[in-house]
XYZ file of C-alpha atoms in Angstrom:
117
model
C 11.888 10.887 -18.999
C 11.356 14.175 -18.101
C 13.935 16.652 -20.448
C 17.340 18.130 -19.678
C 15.959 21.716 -19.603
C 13.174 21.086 -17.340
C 14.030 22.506 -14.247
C 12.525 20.750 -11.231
C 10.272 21.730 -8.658
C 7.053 20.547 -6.652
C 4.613 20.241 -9.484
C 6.977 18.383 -12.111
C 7.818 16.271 -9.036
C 4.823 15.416 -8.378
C 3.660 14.766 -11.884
C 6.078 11.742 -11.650
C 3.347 9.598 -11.879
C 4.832 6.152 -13.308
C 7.957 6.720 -10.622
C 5.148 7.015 -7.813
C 3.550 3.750 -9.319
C 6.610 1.810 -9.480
C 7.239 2.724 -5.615
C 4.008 1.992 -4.445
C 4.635 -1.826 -6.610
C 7.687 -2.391 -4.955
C 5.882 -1.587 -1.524
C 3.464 -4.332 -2.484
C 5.996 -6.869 -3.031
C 8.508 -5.834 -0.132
C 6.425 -4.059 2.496
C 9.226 -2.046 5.035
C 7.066 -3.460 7.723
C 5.944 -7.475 6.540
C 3.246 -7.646 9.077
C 1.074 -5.549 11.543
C -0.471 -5.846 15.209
C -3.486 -4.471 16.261
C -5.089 -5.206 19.837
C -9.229 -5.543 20.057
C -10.565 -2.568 21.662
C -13.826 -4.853 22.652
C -15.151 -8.581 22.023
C -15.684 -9.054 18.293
C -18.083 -11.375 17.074
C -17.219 -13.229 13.431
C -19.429 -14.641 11.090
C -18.253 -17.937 11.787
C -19.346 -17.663 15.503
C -16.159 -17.074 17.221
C -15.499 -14.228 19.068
C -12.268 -11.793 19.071
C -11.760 -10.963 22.728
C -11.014 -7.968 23.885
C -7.231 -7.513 24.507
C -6.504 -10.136 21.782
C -3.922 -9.400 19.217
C -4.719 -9.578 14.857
C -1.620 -9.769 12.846
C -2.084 -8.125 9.698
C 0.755 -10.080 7.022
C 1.061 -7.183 4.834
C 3.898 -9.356 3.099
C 2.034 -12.393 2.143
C -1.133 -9.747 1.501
C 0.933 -8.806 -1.322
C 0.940 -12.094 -3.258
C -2.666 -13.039 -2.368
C -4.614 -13.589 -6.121
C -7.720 -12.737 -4.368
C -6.646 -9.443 -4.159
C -4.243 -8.963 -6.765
C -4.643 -10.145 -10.534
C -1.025 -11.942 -11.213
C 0.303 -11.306 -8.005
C 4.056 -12.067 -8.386
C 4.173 -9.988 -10.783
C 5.890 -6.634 -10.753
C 3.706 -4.551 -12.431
C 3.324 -0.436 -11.827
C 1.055 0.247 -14.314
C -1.610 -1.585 -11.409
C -1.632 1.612 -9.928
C -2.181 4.309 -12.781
C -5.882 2.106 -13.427
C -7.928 4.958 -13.360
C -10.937 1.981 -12.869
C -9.110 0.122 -10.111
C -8.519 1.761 -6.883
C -7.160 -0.368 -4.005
C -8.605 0.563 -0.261
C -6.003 0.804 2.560
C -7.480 -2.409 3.784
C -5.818 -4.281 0.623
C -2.371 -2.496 -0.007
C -1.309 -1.445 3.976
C 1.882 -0.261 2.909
C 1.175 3.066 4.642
C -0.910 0.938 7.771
C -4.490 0.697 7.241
C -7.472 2.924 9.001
C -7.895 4.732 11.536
C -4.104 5.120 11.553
C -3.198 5.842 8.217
C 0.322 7.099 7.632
C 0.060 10.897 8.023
C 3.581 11.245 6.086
C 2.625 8.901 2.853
C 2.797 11.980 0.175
C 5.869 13.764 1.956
C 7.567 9.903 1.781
C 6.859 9.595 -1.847
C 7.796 12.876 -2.576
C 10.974 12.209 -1.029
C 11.891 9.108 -2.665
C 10.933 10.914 -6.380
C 13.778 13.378 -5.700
């Protein structure tokens, strides 16, 4: 709760810090796009021997990434406060909500700032 006589602007905006969390939660459990496609730019060889050919396509099932325990303690559950962990910081590569690297969303803080107001 922020106050009736607070007048808002950028920096109380963005101070919404709990709001922010509980987006970024609900992005985890209902990802706007469920899954993505990227296309090998040259062979790729795996640990287990195989090879990723160039050309081939990787889904990426950011919806099901969501509920994997491996990566999320208590995954079903909706829980914001996951993101204000000050010790626990989660690497494009585990929360692609805003795609993963090299093509990370260039509009992520504008988007969030947009859904605060």
């Amino acid at each position: 709760y922020i106050g009736d006589s607070v007048d808002l602007d950028y920096n109380v905006i963005s101070n919404c810090q709990y709001l922010e969390s509980s987006f970024l939660e609900t992005l985890r459990l209902r990802p706007s796009v469920p899954h993505l496609v990227r296309y090998a730019k040259t062979d790729i060889p795996l640990p287990t021997g195989n090879i990723i050919r160039k050309g081939n396509g990787i889904v990426i099932p950011t919806f099901a990434m969501g509920r994997m325990p491996w990566i999320w303690k208590d995954p079903l559950k909706f829980n914001p406060d996951r993101f204000n962990d000050k010790n626990q910081k989660y690497s494009p590569s585990q929360y692609p909500a805003f795609n993963i690297p090299p093509r990370l969303c260039l509009g992520k803080h504008v988007a969030l700032l947009e859904a605060k107001i």
